[in-house]
Amino acid sequence: MVSVARPVRPLLWVASSKRDYRRFPPRVQDNLGFELFLAQTGQRPPSAKPLKGFSSGTVELVKDFDGNTYRAVYTVRFK
């Protein structure tokens, strides 16, 4: 099997988003971090769902852990 490298799009954090993300439990950071990496390489993360009420291209990732729900939202394009 031949592996083809995918280009990695930059990940830009807005306002306090990176600080907020670092407050998530380590297991949640690992899970959502991998899903963000999948998005950066043009793949569809398993928990990705279009965010209602926003333009197309705005996606929500959700991880339930230890009785809490954690969310990460990203967009893949800007006008």
mmJSON file of the N, C-alpha and C atoms, coordinates in Angstrom:
{"data_MODEL":{"atom_site":{
"group_PDB":["ATOM","ATOM","ATOM","ATOM","ATOM","ATOM","ATOM","ATOM","ATOM","ATOM","ATOM","ATOM","ATOM","ATOM","ATOM","ATOM","ATOM","ATOM","ATOM","ATOM","ATOM","ATOM","ATOM","ATOM","ATOM","ATOM","ATOM","ATOM","ATOM","ATOM","ATOM","ATOM","ATOM","ATOM","ATOM","ATOM","ATOM","ATOM","ATOM","ATOM","ATOM","ATOM","ATOM","ATOM","ATOM","ATOM","ATOM","ATOM","ATOM","ATOM","ATOM","ATOM","ATOM","ATOM","ATOM","ATOM","ATOM","ATOM","ATOM","ATOM","ATOM","ATOM","ATOM","ATOM","ATOM","ATOM","ATOM","ATOM","ATOM","ATOM","ATOM","ATOM","ATOM","ATOM","ATOM","ATOM","ATOM","ATOM","ATOM","ATOM","ATOM","ATOM","ATOM","ATOM","ATOM","ATOM","ATOM","ATOM","ATOM","ATOM","ATOM","ATOM","ATOM","ATOM","ATOM","ATOM","ATOM","ATOM","ATOM","ATOM","ATOM","ATOM","ATOM","ATOM","ATOM","ATOM","ATOM","ATOM","ATOM","ATOM","ATOM","ATOM","ATOM","ATOM","ATOM","ATOM","ATOM","ATOM","ATOM","ATOM","ATOM","ATOM","ATOM","ATOM","ATOM","ATOM","ATOM","ATOM","ATOM","ATOM","ATOM","ATOM","ATOM","ATOM","ATOM","ATOM","ATOM","ATOM","ATOM","ATOM","ATOM","ATOM","ATOM","ATOM","ATOM","ATOM","ATOM","ATOM","ATOM","ATOM","ATOM","ATOM","ATOM","ATOM","ATOM","ATOM","ATOM","ATOM","ATOM","ATOM","ATOM","ATOM","ATOM","ATOM","ATOM","ATOM","ATOM","ATOM","ATOM","ATOM","ATOM","ATOM","ATOM","ATOM","ATOM","ATOM","ATOM","ATOM","ATOM","ATOM","ATOM","ATOM","ATOM","ATOM","ATOM","ATOM","ATOM","ATOM","ATOM","ATOM","ATOM","ATOM","ATOM","ATOM","ATOM","ATOM","ATOM","ATOM","ATOM","ATOM","ATOM","ATOM","ATOM","ATOM","ATOM","ATOM","ATOM","ATOM","ATOM","ATOM","ATOM","ATOM","ATOM","ATOM","ATOM","ATOM","ATOM","ATOM","ATOM","ATOM","ATOM","ATOM","ATOM","ATOM","ATOM","ATOM","ATOM","ATOM","ATOM","ATOM","ATOM","ATOM","ATOM","ATOM","ATOM","ATOM","ATOM"],
"id":[1,2,3,4,5,6,7,8,9,10,11,12,13,14,15,16,17,18,19,20,21,22,23,24,25,26,27,28,29,30,31,32,33,34,35,36,37,38,39,40,41,42,43,44,45,46,47,48,49,50,51,52,53,54,55,56,57,58,59,60,61,62,63,64,65,66,67,68,69,70,71,72,73,74,75,76,77,78,79,80,81,82,83,84,85,86,87,88,89,90,91,92,93,94,95,96,97,98,99,100,101,102,103,104,105,106,107,108,109,110,111,112,113,114,115,116,117,118,119,120,121,122,123,124,125,126,127,128,129,130,131,132,133,134,135,136,137,138,139,140,141,142,143,144,145,146,147,148,149,150,151,152,153,154,155,156,157,158,159,160,161,162,163,164,165,166,167,168,169,170,171,172,173,174,175,176,177,178,179,180,181,182,183,184,185,186,187,188,189,190,191,192,193,194,195,196,197,198,199,200,201,202,203,204,205,206,207,208,209,210,211,212,213,214,215,216,217,218,219,220,221,222,223,224,225,226,227,228,229,230,231,232,233,234,235,236,237],
"type_symbol":["N","C","C","N","C","C","N","C","C","N","C","C","N","C","C","N","C","C","N","C","C","N","C","C","N","C","C","N","C","C","N","C","C","N","C","C","N","C","C","N","C","C","N","C","C","N","C","C","N","C","C","N","C","C","N","C","C","N","C","C","N","C","C","N","C","C","N","C","C","N","C","C","N","C","C","N","C","C","N","C","C","N","C","C","N","C","C","N","C","C","N","C","C","N","C","C","N","C","C","N","C","C","N","C","C","N","C","C","N","C","C","N","C","C","N","C","C","N","C","C","N","C","C","N","C","C","N","C","C","N","C","C","N","C","C","N","C","C","N","C","C","N","C","C","N","C","C","N","C","C","N","C","C","N","C","C","N","C","C","N","C","C","N","C","C","N","C","C","N","C","C","N","C","C","N","C","C","N","C","C","N","C","C","N","C","C","N","C","C","N","C","C","N","C","C","N","C","C","N","C","C","N","C","C","N","C","C","N","C","C","N","C","C","N","C","C","N","C","C","N","C","C","N","C","C","N","C","C","N","C","C","N","C","C","N","C","C"],
"label_atom_id":["N","CA","C","N","CA","C","N","CA","C","N","CA","C","N","CA","C","N","CA","C","N","CA","C","N","CA","C","N","CA","C","N","CA","C","N","CA","C","N","CA","C","N","CA","C","N","CA","C","N","CA","C","N","CA","C","N","CA","C","N","CA","C","N","CA","C","N","CA","C","N","CA","C","N","CA","C","N","CA","C","N","CA","C","N","CA","C","N","CA","C","N","CA","C","N","CA","C","N","CA","C","N","CA","C","N","CA","C","N","CA","C","N","CA","C","N","CA","C","N","CA","C","N","CA","C","N","CA","C","N","CA","C","N","CA","C","N","CA","C","N","CA","C","N","CA","C","N","CA","C","N","CA","C","N","CA","C","N","CA","C","N","CA","C","N","CA","C","N","CA","C","N","CA","C","N","CA","C","N","CA","C","N","CA","C","N","CA","C","N","CA","C","N","CA","C","N","CA","C","N","CA","C","N","CA","C","N","CA","C","N","CA","C","N","CA","C","N","CA","C","N","CA","C","N","CA","C","N","CA","C","N","CA","C","N","CA","C","N","CA","C","N","CA","C","N","CA","C","N","CA","C","N","CA","C","N","CA","C","N","CA","C","N","CA","C","N","CA","C","N","CA","C","N","CA","C"],
"label_alt_id":[null,null,null,null,null,null,null,null,null,null,null,null,null,null,null,null,null,null,null,null,null,null,null,null,null,null,null,null,null,null,null,null,null,null,null,null,null,null,null,null,null,null,null,null,null,null,null,null,null,null,null,null,null,null,null,null,null,null,null,null,null,null,null,null,null,null,null,null,null,null,null,null,null,null,null,null,null,null,null,null,null,null,null,null,null,null,null,null,null,null,null,null,null,null,null,null,null,null,null,null,null,null,null,null,null,null,null,null,null,null,null,null,null,null,null,null,null,null,null,null,null,null,null,null,null,null,null,null,null,null,null,null,null,null,null,null,null,null,null,null,null,null,null,null,null,null,null,null,null,null,null,null,null,null,null,null,null,null,null,null,null,null,null,null,null,null,null,null,null,null,null,null,null,null,null,null,null,null,null,null,null,null,null,null,null,null,null,null,null,null,null,null,null,null,null,null,null,null,null,null,null,null,null,null,null,null,null,null,null,null,null,null,null,null,null,null,null,null,null,null,null,null,null,null,null,null,null,null,null,null,null,null,null,null,null,null,null],
"label_comp_id":["MET","MET","MET","VAL","VAL","VAL","SER","SER","SER","VAL","VAL","VAL","ALA","ALA","ALA","ARG","ARG","ARG","PRO","PRO","PRO","VAL","VAL","VAL","ARG","ARG","ARG","PRO","PRO","PRO","LEU","LEU","LEU","LEU","LEU","LEU","TRP","TRP","TRP","VAL","VAL","VAL","ALA","ALA","ALA","SER","SER","SER","SER","SER","SER","LYS","LYS","LYS","ARG","ARG","ARG","ASP","ASP","ASP","TYR","TYR","TYR","ARG","ARG","ARG","ARG","ARG","ARG","PHE","PHE","PHE","PRO","PRO","PRO","PRO","PRO","PRO","ARG","ARG","ARG","VAL","VAL","VAL","GLN","GLN","GLN","ASP","ASP","ASP","ASN","ASN","ASN","LEU","LEU","LEU","GLY","GLY","GLY","PHE","PHE","PHE","GLU","GLU","GLU","LEU","LEU","LEU","PHE","PHE","PHE","LEU","LEU","LEU","ALA","ALA","ALA","GLN","GLN","GLN","THR","THR","THR","GLY","GLY","GLY","GLN","GLN","GLN","ARG","ARG","ARG","PRO","PRO","PRO","PRO","PRO","PRO","SER","SER","SER","ALA","ALA","ALA","LYS","LYS","LYS","PRO","PRO","PRO","LEU","LEU","LEU","LYS","LYS","LYS","GLY","GLY","GLY","PHE","PHE","PHE","SER","SER","SER","SER","SER","SER","GLY","GLY","GLY","THR","THR","THR","VAL","VAL","VAL","GLU","GLU","GLU","LEU","LEU","LEU","VAL","VAL","VAL","LYS","LYS","LYS","ASP","ASP","ASP","PHE","PHE","PHE","ASP","ASP","ASP","GLY","GLY","GLY","ASN","ASN","ASN","THR","THR","THR","TYR","TYR","TYR","ARG","ARG","ARG","ALA","ALA","ALA","VAL","VAL","VAL","TYR","TYR","TYR","THR","THR","THR","VAL","VAL","VAL","ARG","ARG","ARG","PHE","PHE","PHE","LYS","LYS","LYS"],
"label_asym_id":["A","A","A","A","A","A","A","A","A","A","A","A","A","A","A","A","A","A","A","A","A","A","A","A","A","A","A","A","A","A","A","A","A","A","A","A","A","A","A","A","A","A","A","A","A","A","A","A","A","A","A","A","A","A","A","A","A","A","A","A","A","A","A","A","A","A","A","A","A","A","A","A","A","A","A","A","A","A","A","A","A","A","A","A","A","A","A","A","A","A","A","A","A","A","A","A","A","A","A","A","A","A","A","A","A","A","A","A","A","A","A","A","A","A","A","A","A","A","A","A","A","A","A","A","A","A","A","A","A","A","A","A","A","A","A","A","A","A","A","A","A","A","A","A","A","A","A","A","A","A","A","A","A","A","A","A","A","A","A","A","A","A","A","A","A","A","A","A","A","A","A","A","A","A","A","A","A","A","A","A","A","A","A","A","A","A","A","A","A","A","A","A","A","A","A","A","A","A","A","A","A","A","A","A","A","A","A","A","A","A","A","A","A","A","A","A","A","A","A","A","A","A","A","A","A","A","A","A","A","A","A","A","A","A","A","A","A"],
"label_entity_id":["1","1","1","1","1","1","1","1","1","1","1","1","1","1","1","1","1","1","1","1","1","1","1","1","1","1","1","1","1","1","1","1","1","1","1","1","1","1","1","1","1","1","1","1","1","1","1","1","1","1","1","1","1","1","1","1","1","1","1","1","1","1","1","1","1","1","1","1","1","1","1","1","1","1","1","1","1","1","1","1","1","1","1","1","1","1","1","1","1","1","1","1","1","1","1","1","1","1","1","1","1","1","1","1","1","1","1","1","1","1","1","1","1","1","1","1","1","1","1","1","1","1","1","1","1","1","1","1","1","1","1","1","1","1","1","1","1","1","1","1","1","1","1","1","1","1","1","1","1","1","1","1","1","1","1","1","1","1","1","1","1","1","1","1","1","1","1","1","1","1","1","1","1","1","1","1","1","1","1","1","1","1","1","1","1","1","1","1","1","1","1","1","1","1","1","1","1","1","1","1","1","1","1","1","1","1","1","1","1","1","1","1","1","1","1","1","1","1","1","1","1","1","1","1","1","1","1","1","1","1","1","1","1","1","1","1","1"],
"label_seq_id":[1,1,1,2,2,2,3,3,3,4,4,4,5,5,5,6,6,6,7,7,7,8,8,8,9,9,9,10,10,10,11,11,11,12,12,12,13,13,13,14,14,14,15,15,15,16,16,16,17,17,17,18,18,18,19,19,19,20,20,20,21,21,21,22,22,22,23,23,23,24,24,24,25,25,25,26,26,26,27,27,27,28,28,28,29,29,29,30,30,30,31,31,31,32,32,32,33,33,33,34,34,34,35,35,35,36,36,36,37,37,37,38,38,38,39,39,39,40,40,40,41,41,41,42,42,42,43,43,43,44,44,44,45,45,45,46,46,46,47,47,47,48,48,48,49,49,49,50,50,50,51,51,51,52,52,52,53,53,53,54,54,54,55,55,55,56,56,56,57,57,57,58,58,58,59,59,59,60,60,60,61,61,61,62,62,62,63,63,63,64,64,64,65,65,65,66,66,66,67,67,67,68,68,68,69,69,69,70,70,70,71,71,71,72,72,72,73,73,73,74,74,74,75,75,75,76,76,76,77,77,77,78,78,78,79,79,79],
"pdbx_PDB_ins_code":[null,null,null,null,null,null,null,null,null,null,null,null,null,null,null,null,null,null,null,null,null,null,null,null,null,null,null,null,null,null,null,null,null,null,null,null,null,null,null,null,null,null,null,null,null,null,null,null,null,null,null,null,null,null,null,null,null,null,null,null,null,null,null,null,null,null,null,null,null,null,null,null,null,null,null,null,null,null,null,null,null,null,null,null,null,null,null,null,null,null,null,null,null,null,null,null,null,null,null,null,null,null,null,null,null,null,null,null,null,null,null,null,null,null,null,null,null,null,null,null,null,null,null,null,null,null,null,null,null,null,null,null,null,null,null,null,null,null,null,null,null,null,null,null,null,null,null,null,null,null,null,null,null,null,null,null,null,null,null,null,null,null,null,null,null,null,null,null,null,null,null,null,null,null,null,null,null,null,null,null,null,null,null,null,null,null,null,null,null,null,null,null,null,null,null,null,null,null,null,null,null,null,null,null,null,null,null,null,null,null,null,null,null,null,null,null,null,null,null,null,null,null,null,null,null,null,null,null,null,null,null,null,null,null,null,null,null],
"Cartn_x":[0.848,0.0,0.896,0.577,1.341,0.655,1.413,0.868,1.16,0.146,0.303,0.175,1.201,1.167,0.141,-0.639,-1.634,-1.075,-1.328,-0.867,-1.617,-0.925,-1.526,-1.839,-3.121,-3.544,-3.183,-2.895,-2.559,-3.769,-3.485,-4.521,-4.314,-5.281,-5.194,-6.189,-5.695,-6.534,-7.031,-8.29,-8.895,-9.183,-8.828,-9.085,-8.552,-9.397,-8.946,-9.093,-9.341,-9.657,-8.562,-7.304,-6.228,-6.121,-6.246,-6.212,-7.4,-8.56,-9.746,-9.557,-9.007,-8.771,-7.815,-6.817,-5.836,-6.42,-7.606,-8.292,-9.089,-9.253,-9.932,-9.071,-9.69,-8.913,-7.963,-6.804,-5.835,-6.417,-7.275,-7.858,-8.72,-9.447,-10.286,-9.393,-8.324,-7.387,-6.799,-6.426,-5.866,-6.874,-8.11,-9.141,-9.485,-9.783,-10.148,-8.948,-7.757,-6.548,-6.352,-6.583,-6.478,-7.543,-8.758,-9.819,-9.524,-8.93,-8.524,-7.432,-6.514,-5.48,-6.117,-7.107,-7.799,-8.388,-9.012,-9.585,-8.488,-7.331,-6.223,-5.715,-5.855,-5.369,-6.487,-7.627,-8.713,-9.591,-9.462,-10.296,-11.464,-12.439,-13.614,-13.496,-13.387,-13.31,-14.592,-14.481,-15.657,-16.79,-16.477,-17.557,-17.997,-17.492,-17.79,-19.252,-19.865,-21.241,-21.305,-22.072,-22.238,-22.854,-22.336,-22.854,-24.087,-25.217,-26.475,-26.434,-27.004,-27.092,-25.886,-24.894,-23.705,-23.568,-22.697,-22.505,-21.928,-22.067,-21.491,-19.982,-19.377,-17.953,-17.62,-18.622,-18.408,-18.824,-17.879,-18.07,-17.859,-18.637,-18.513,-18.012,-17.044,-16.568,-17.035,-17.525,-18.068,-17.434,-17.03,-16.475,-17.104,-17.762,-18.301,-17.238,-17.012,-16.0,-16.336,-16.344,-16.507,-17.738,-18.839,-20.082,-20.209,-19.217,-19.24,-19.137,-19.542,-19.431,-18.519,-17.569,-16.599,-16.792,-16.676,-16.907,-15.753,-15.432,-14.489,-15.185,-15.069,-15.71,-14.613,-14.702,-13.735,-14.428,-13.754,-14.24,-13.137,-13.528,-12.522,-12.336,-13.162,-13.003,-13.559,-12.923,-13.377,-13.639,-14.575,-14.831,-13.941],
"Cartn_y":[-1.175,0.0,1.241,2.184,3.421,4.499,5.159,6.238,7.573,8.399,9.712,10.76,11.592,12.645,13.701,14.114,15.164,16.473,17.563,18.853,19.177,19.796,20.164,21.65,21.971,23.374,23.957,25.251,25.849,25.849,25.78,25.853,27.177,28.061,29.388,29.474,29.812,29.945,31.377,31.573,32.898,33.243,34.46,34.994,34.031,33.585,32.726,31.239,30.884,29.491,28.507,28.846,27.914,27.748,28.833,28.774,27.94,28.156,27.39,25.899,25.591,24.197,23.509,24.221,23.64,23.37,23.887,23.596,22.293,21.74,20.459,19.369,18.286,17.16,16.623,16.094,15.605,14.613,13.708,12.725,13.421,14.451,15.209,15.984,16.595,17.305,16.358,15.153,14.177,13.822,13.541,13.138,14.26,15.445,16.563,17.047,16.959,17.336,16.471,15.162,14.27,14.598,14.886,15.232,16.55,17.513,18.761,18.488,17.579,17.196,16.579,15.72,15.134,16.241,17.228,18.35,19.12,19.306,20.022,19.308,17.993,17.224,16.918,17.589,17.444,16.238,15.577,14.42,14.843,13.96,14.283,13.599,14.372,13.78,13.015,11.927,11.108,11.869,12.811,13.497,14.799,15.102,16.376,16.464,17.599,17.893,19.362,19.7,21.127,21.857,23.033,23.826,24.582,24.331,24.954,26.457,27.192,28.634,29.386,28.663,29.301,28.931,29.634,29.364,27.965,27.466,26.163,26.258,25.179,25.183,25.404,25.658,25.775,24.454,23.828,22.457,22.395,21.53,21.322,19.9,19.786,18.494,18.37,17.197,17.005,15.772,15.9,14.774,14.756,13.65,13.46,12.755,13.256,12.658,12.938,11.91,12.031,12.859,12.65,13.34,14.746,15.199,16.532,16.421,17.472,17.521,18.677,18.39,19.385,19.589,20.846,21.174,21.992,21.719,22.534,22.898,24.138,24.603,25.14,24.775,25.287,25.606,26.427,26.716,26.366,25.898,25.495,26.523,27.563,28.621,29.932,30.985,32.336,33.036,33.967,34.745,35.95],
"Cartn_z":[0.0,0.0,0.0,-0.849,-0.951,-0.14,0.716,1.527,0.853,0.742,0.13,1.23,1.361,2.383,2.006,2.968,2.753,3.294,2.597,3.138,4.43,5.351,6.638,6.612,6.726,6.769,8.128,8.187,9.485,10.423,11.706,12.735,13.459,13.34,13.95,15.1,16.282,17.467,17.55,17.913,17.995,19.453,19.828,21.18,22.243,23.168,24.269,23.962,22.713,22.386,22.777,22.56,22.908,24.425,25.16,26.625,27.136,26.556,26.952,26.657,25.486,25.081,26.06,26.506,27.432,28.814,29.083,30.35,30.276,29.084,28.936,29.573,30.04,30.553,29.459,29.855,28.859,27.851,28.29,27.367,26.307,26.712,25.778,24.804,25.319,24.44,23.4,23.825,22.877,21.795,22.219,21.268,20.293,20.826,19.954,19.15,19.731,18.989,17.764,17.907,16.753,15.715,16.164,15.226,14.512,15.21,14.551,13.517,13.843,12.876,11.628,11.816,10.658,9.782,10.405,9.649,8.917,9.569,8.94,7.696,7.663,6.518,5.521,5.675,4.708,4.921,6.06,6.356,7.238,7.367,8.185,9.534,10.615,11.95,12.288,13.06,13.384,14.07,14.952,15.68,15.014,13.829,13.163,12.738,13.092,12.679,12.305,11.263,10.932,12.113,12.421,13.533,13.05,13.683,13.276,13.509,12.575,12.709,12.182,11.681,11.125,9.659,8.967,7.543,7.341,6.119,5.831,6.004,6.411,6.667,8.13,8.975,10.411,11.047,11.745,12.222,13.728,14.382,15.818,16.071,16.98,17.461,18.906,19.283,20.624,21.249,22.513,23.264,24.646,24.992,26.34,27.171,28.39,29.254,30.712,31.511,32.96,33.344,32.639,32.952,32.397,31.63,31.023,29.511,28.831,27.375,27.004,26.108,25.646,24.161,23.729,22.33,21.778,20.524,19.767,18.469,18.062,16.831,15.916,14.644,13.681,12.364,11.587,10.239,9.265,8.12,7.137,6.043,6.059,5.04,5.54,5.108,5.393,4.072,4.056,2.843,2.822],
"occupancy":[1.0,1.0,1.0,1.0,1.0,1.0,1.0,1.0,1.0,1.0,1.0,1.0,1.0,1.0,1.0,1.0,1.0,1.0,1.0,1.0,1.0,1.0,1.0,1.0,1.0,1.0,1.0,1.0,1.0,1.0,1.0,1.0,1.0,1.0,1.0,1.0,1.0,1.0,1.0,1.0,1.0,1.0,1.0,1.0,1.0,1.0,1.0,1.0,1.0,1.0,1.0,1.0,1.0,1.0,1.0,1.0,1.0,1.0,1.0,1.0,1.0,1.0,1.0,1.0,1.0,1.0,1.0,1.0,1.0,1.0,1.0,1.0,1.0,1.0,1.0,1.0,1.0,1.0,1.0,1.0,1.0,1.0,1.0,1.0,1.0,1.0,1.0,1.0,1.0,1.0,1.0,1.0,1.0,1.0,1.0,1.0,1.0,1.0,1.0,1.0,1.0,1.0,1.0,1.0,1.0,1.0,1.0,1.0,1.0,1.0,1.0,1.0,1.0,1.0,1.0,1.0,1.0,1.0,1.0,1.0,1.0,1.0,1.0,1.0,1.0,1.0,1.0,1.0,1.0,1.0,1.0,1.0,1.0,1.0,1.0,1.0,1.0,1.0,1.0,1.0,1.0,1.0,1.0,1.0,1.0,1.0,1.0,1.0,1.0,1.0,1.0,1.0,1.0,1.0,1.0,1.0,1.0,1.0,1.0,1.0,1.0,1.0,1.0,1.0,1.0,1.0,1.0,1.0,1.0,1.0,1.0,1.0,1.0,1.0,1.0,1.0,1.0,1.0,1.0,1.0,1.0,1.0,1.0,1.0,1.0,1.0,1.0,1.0,1.0,1.0,1.0,1.0,1.0,1.0,1.0,1.0,1.0,1.0,1.0,1.0,1.0,1.0,1.0,1.0,1.0,1.0,1.0,1.0,1.0,1.0,1.0,1.0,1.0,1.0,1.0,1.0,1.0,1.0,1.0,1.0,1.0,1.0,1.0,1.0,1.0,1.0,1.0,1.0,1.0,1.0,1.0,1.0,1.0,1.0,1.0,1.0,1.0],
"B_iso_or_equiv":[0.0,0.0,0.0,0.0,0.0,0.0,0.0,0.0,0.0,0.0,0.0,0.0,0.0,0.0,0.0,0.0,0.0,0.0,0.0,0.0,0.0,0.0,0.0,0.0,0.0,0.0,0.0,0.0,0.0,0.0,0.0,0.0,0.0,0.0,0.0,0.0,0.0,0.0,0.0,0.0,0.0,0.0,0.0,0.0,0.0,0.0,0.0,0.0,0.0,0.0,0.0,0.0,0.0,0.0,0.0,0.0,0.0,0.0,0.0,0.0,0.0,0.0,0.0,0.0,0.0,0.0,0.0,0.0,0.0,0.0,0.0,0.0,0.0,0.0,0.0,0.0,0.0,0.0,0.0,0.0,0.0,0.0,0.0,0.0,0.0,0.0,0.0,0.0,0.0,0.0,0.0,0.0,0.0,0.0,0.0,0.0,0.0,0.0,0.0,0.0,0.0,0.0,0.0,0.0,0.0,0.0,0.0,0.0,0.0,0.0,0.0,0.0,0.0,0.0,0.0,0.0,0.0,0.0,0.0,0.0,0.0,0.0,0.0,0.0,0.0,0.0,0.0,0.0,0.0,0.0,0.0,0.0,0.0,0.0,0.0,0.0,0.0,0.0,0.0,0.0,0.0,0.0,0.0,0.0,0.0,0.0,0.0,0.0,0.0,0.0,0.0,0.0,0.0,0.0,0.0,0.0,0.0,0.0,0.0,0.0,0.0,0.0,0.0,0.0,0.0,0.0,0.0,0.0,0.0,0.0,0.0,0.0,0.0,0.0,0.0,0.0,0.0,0.0,0.0,0.0,0.0,0.0,0.0,0.0,0.0,0.0,0.0,0.0,0.0,0.0,0.0,0.0,0.0,0.0,0.0,0.0,0.0,0.0,0.0,0.0,0.0,0.0,0.0,0.0,0.0,0.0,0.0,0.0,0.0,0.0,0.0,0.0,0.0,0.0,0.0,0.0,0.0,0.0,0.0,0.0,0.0,0.0,0.0,0.0,0.0,0.0,0.0,0.0,0.0,0.0,0.0,0.0,0.0,0.0,0.0,0.0,0.0],
"pdbx_formal_charge":[null,null,null,null,null,null,null,null,null,null,null,null,null,null,null,null,null,null,null,null,null,null,null,null,null,null,null,null,null,null,null,null,null,null,null,null,null,null,null,null,null,null,null,null,null,null,null,null,null,null,null,null,null,null,null,null,null,null,null,null,null,null,null,null,null,null,null,null,null,null,null,null,null,null,null,null,null,null,null,null,null,null,null,null,null,null,null,null,null,null,null,null,null,null,null,null,null,null,null,null,null,null,null,null,null,null,null,null,null,null,null,null,null,null,null,null,null,null,null,null,null,null,null,null,null,null,null,null,null,null,null,null,null,null,null,null,null,null,null,null,null,null,null,null,null,null,null,null,null,null,null,null,null,null,null,null,null,null,null,null,null,null,null,null,null,null,null,null,null,null,null,null,null,null,null,null,null,null,null,null,null,null,null,null,null,null,null,null,null,null,null,null,null,null,null,null,null,null,null,null,null,null,null,null,null,null,null,null,null,null,null,null,null,null,null,null,null,null,null,null,null,null,null,null,null,null,null,null,null,null,null,null,null,null,null,null,null],
"auth_seq_id":[1,1,1,2,2,2,3,3,3,4,4,4,5,5,5,6,6,6,7,7,7,8,8,8,9,9,9,10,10,10,11,11,11,12,12,12,13,13,13,14,14,14,15,15,15,16,16,16,17,17,17,18,18,18,19,19,19,20,20,20,21,21,21,22,22,22,23,23,23,24,24,24,25,25,25,26,26,26,27,27,27,28,28,28,29,29,29,30,30,30,31,31,31,32,32,32,33,33,33,34,34,34,35,35,35,36,36,36,37,37,37,38,38,38,39,39,39,40,40,40,41,41,41,42,42,42,43,43,43,44,44,44,45,45,45,46,46,46,47,47,47,48,48,48,49,49,49,50,50,50,51,51,51,52,52,52,53,53,53,54,54,54,55,55,55,56,56,56,57,57,57,58,58,58,59,59,59,60,60,60,61,61,61,62,62,62,63,63,63,64,64,64,65,65,65,66,66,66,67,67,67,68,68,68,69,69,69,70,70,70,71,71,71,72,72,72,73,73,73,74,74,74,75,75,75,76,76,76,77,77,77,78,78,78,79,79,79],
"auth_comp_id":["MET","MET","MET","VAL","VAL","VAL","SER","SER","SER","VAL","VAL","VAL","ALA","ALA","ALA","ARG","ARG","ARG","PRO","PRO","PRO","VAL","VAL","VAL","ARG","ARG","ARG","PRO","PRO","PRO","LEU","LEU","LEU","LEU","LEU","LEU","TRP","TRP","TRP","VAL","VAL","VAL","ALA","ALA","ALA","SER","SER","SER","SER","SER","SER","LYS","LYS","LYS","ARG","ARG","ARG","ASP","ASP","ASP","TYR","TYR","TYR","ARG","ARG","ARG","ARG","ARG","ARG","PHE","PHE","PHE","PRO","PRO","PRO","PRO","PRO","PRO","ARG","ARG","ARG","VAL","VAL","VAL","GLN","GLN","GLN","ASP","ASP","ASP","ASN","ASN","ASN","LEU","LEU","LEU","GLY","GLY","GLY","PHE","PHE","PHE","GLU","GLU","GLU","LEU","LEU","LEU","PHE","PHE","PHE","LEU","LEU","LEU","ALA","ALA","ALA","GLN","GLN","GLN","THR","THR","THR","GLY","GLY","GLY","GLN","GLN","GLN","ARG","ARG","ARG","PRO","PRO","PRO","PRO","PRO","PRO","SER","SER","SER","ALA","ALA","ALA","LYS","LYS","LYS","PRO","PRO","PRO","LEU","LEU","LEU","LYS","LYS","LYS","GLY","GLY","GLY","PHE","PHE","PHE","SER","SER","SER","SER","SER","SER","GLY","GLY","GLY","THR","THR","THR","VAL","VAL","VAL","GLU","GLU","GLU","LEU","LEU","LEU","VAL","VAL","VAL","LYS","LYS","LYS","ASP","ASP","ASP","PHE","PHE","PHE","ASP","ASP","ASP","GLY","GLY","GLY","ASN","ASN","ASN","THR","THR","THR","TYR","TYR","TYR","ARG","ARG","ARG","ALA","ALA","ALA","VAL","VAL","VAL","TYR","TYR","TYR","THR","THR","THR","VAL","VAL","VAL","ARG","ARG","ARG","PHE","PHE","PHE","LYS","LYS","LYS"],
"auth_asym_id":["A","A","A","A","A","A","A","A","A","A","A","A","A","A","A","A","A","A","A","A","A","A","A","A","A","A","A","A","A","A","A","A","A","A","A","A","A","A","A","A","A","A","A","A","A","A","A","A","A","A","A","A","A","A","A","A","A","A","A","A","A","A","A","A","A","A","A","A","A","A","A","A","A","A","A","A","A","A","A","A","A","A","A","A","A","A","A","A","A","A","A","A","A","A","A","A","A","A","A","A","A","A","A","A","A","A","A","A","A","A","A","A","A","A","A","A","A","A","A","A","A","A","A","A","A","A","A","A","A","A","A","A","A","A","A","A","A","A","A","A","A","A","A","A","A","A","A","A","A","A","A","A","A","A","A","A","A","A","A","A","A","A","A","A","A","A","A","A","A","A","A","A","A","A","A","A","A","A","A","A","A","A","A","A","A","A","A","A","A","A","A","A","A","A","A","A","A","A","A","A","A","A","A","A","A","A","A","A","A","A","A","A","A","A","A","A","A","A","A","A","A","A","A","A","A","A","A","A","A","A","A","A","A","A","A","A","A"],
"auth_atom_id":["N","CA","C","N","CA","C","N","CA","C","N","CA","C","N","CA","C","N","CA","C","N","CA","C","N","CA","C","N","CA","C","N","CA","C","N","CA","C","N","CA","C","N","CA","C","N","CA","C","N","CA","C","N","CA","C","N","CA","C","N","CA","C","N","CA","C","N","CA","C","N","CA","C","N","CA","C","N","CA","C","N","CA","C","N","CA","C","N","CA","C","N","CA","C","N","CA","C","N","CA","C","N","CA","C","N","CA","C","N","CA","C","N","CA","C","N","CA","C","N","CA","C","N","CA","C","N","CA","C","N","CA","C","N","CA","C","N","CA","C","N","CA","C","N","CA","C","N","CA","C","N","CA","C","N","CA","C","N","CA","C","N","CA","C","N","CA","C","N","CA","C","N","CA","C","N","CA","C","N","CA","C","N","CA","C","N","CA","C","N","CA","C","N","CA","C","N","CA","C","N","CA","C","N","CA","C","N","CA","C","N","CA","C","N","CA","C","N","CA","C","N","CA","C","N","CA","C","N","CA","C","N","CA","C","N","CA","C","N","CA","C","N","CA","C","N","CA","C","N","CA","C","N","CA","C","N","CA","C","N","CA","C","N","CA","C","N","CA","C","N","CA","C","N","CA","C"],
"pdbx_PDB_model_num":[1,1,1,1,1,1,1,1,1,1,1,1,1,1,1,1,1,1,1,1,1,1,1,1,1,1,1,1,1,1,1,1,1,1,1,1,1,1,1,1,1,1,1,1,1,1,1,1,1,1,1,1,1,1,1,1,1,1,1,1,1,1,1,1,1,1,1,1,1,1,1,1,1,1,1,1,1,1,1,1,1,1,1,1,1,1,1,1,1,1,1,1,1,1,1,1,1,1,1,1,1,1,1,1,1,1,1,1,1,1,1,1,1,1,1,1,1,1,1,1,1,1,1,1,1,1,1,1,1,1,1,1,1,1,1,1,1,1,1,1,1,1,1,1,1,1,1,1,1,1,1,1,1,1,1,1,1,1,1,1,1,1,1,1,1,1,1,1,1,1,1,1,1,1,1,1,1,1,1,1,1,1,1,1,1,1,1,1,1,1,1,1,1,1,1,1,1,1,1,1,1,1,1,1,1,1,1,1,1,1,1,1,1,1,1,1,1,1,1,1,1,1,1,1,1,1,1,1,1,1,1,1,1,1,1,1,1]
}}}
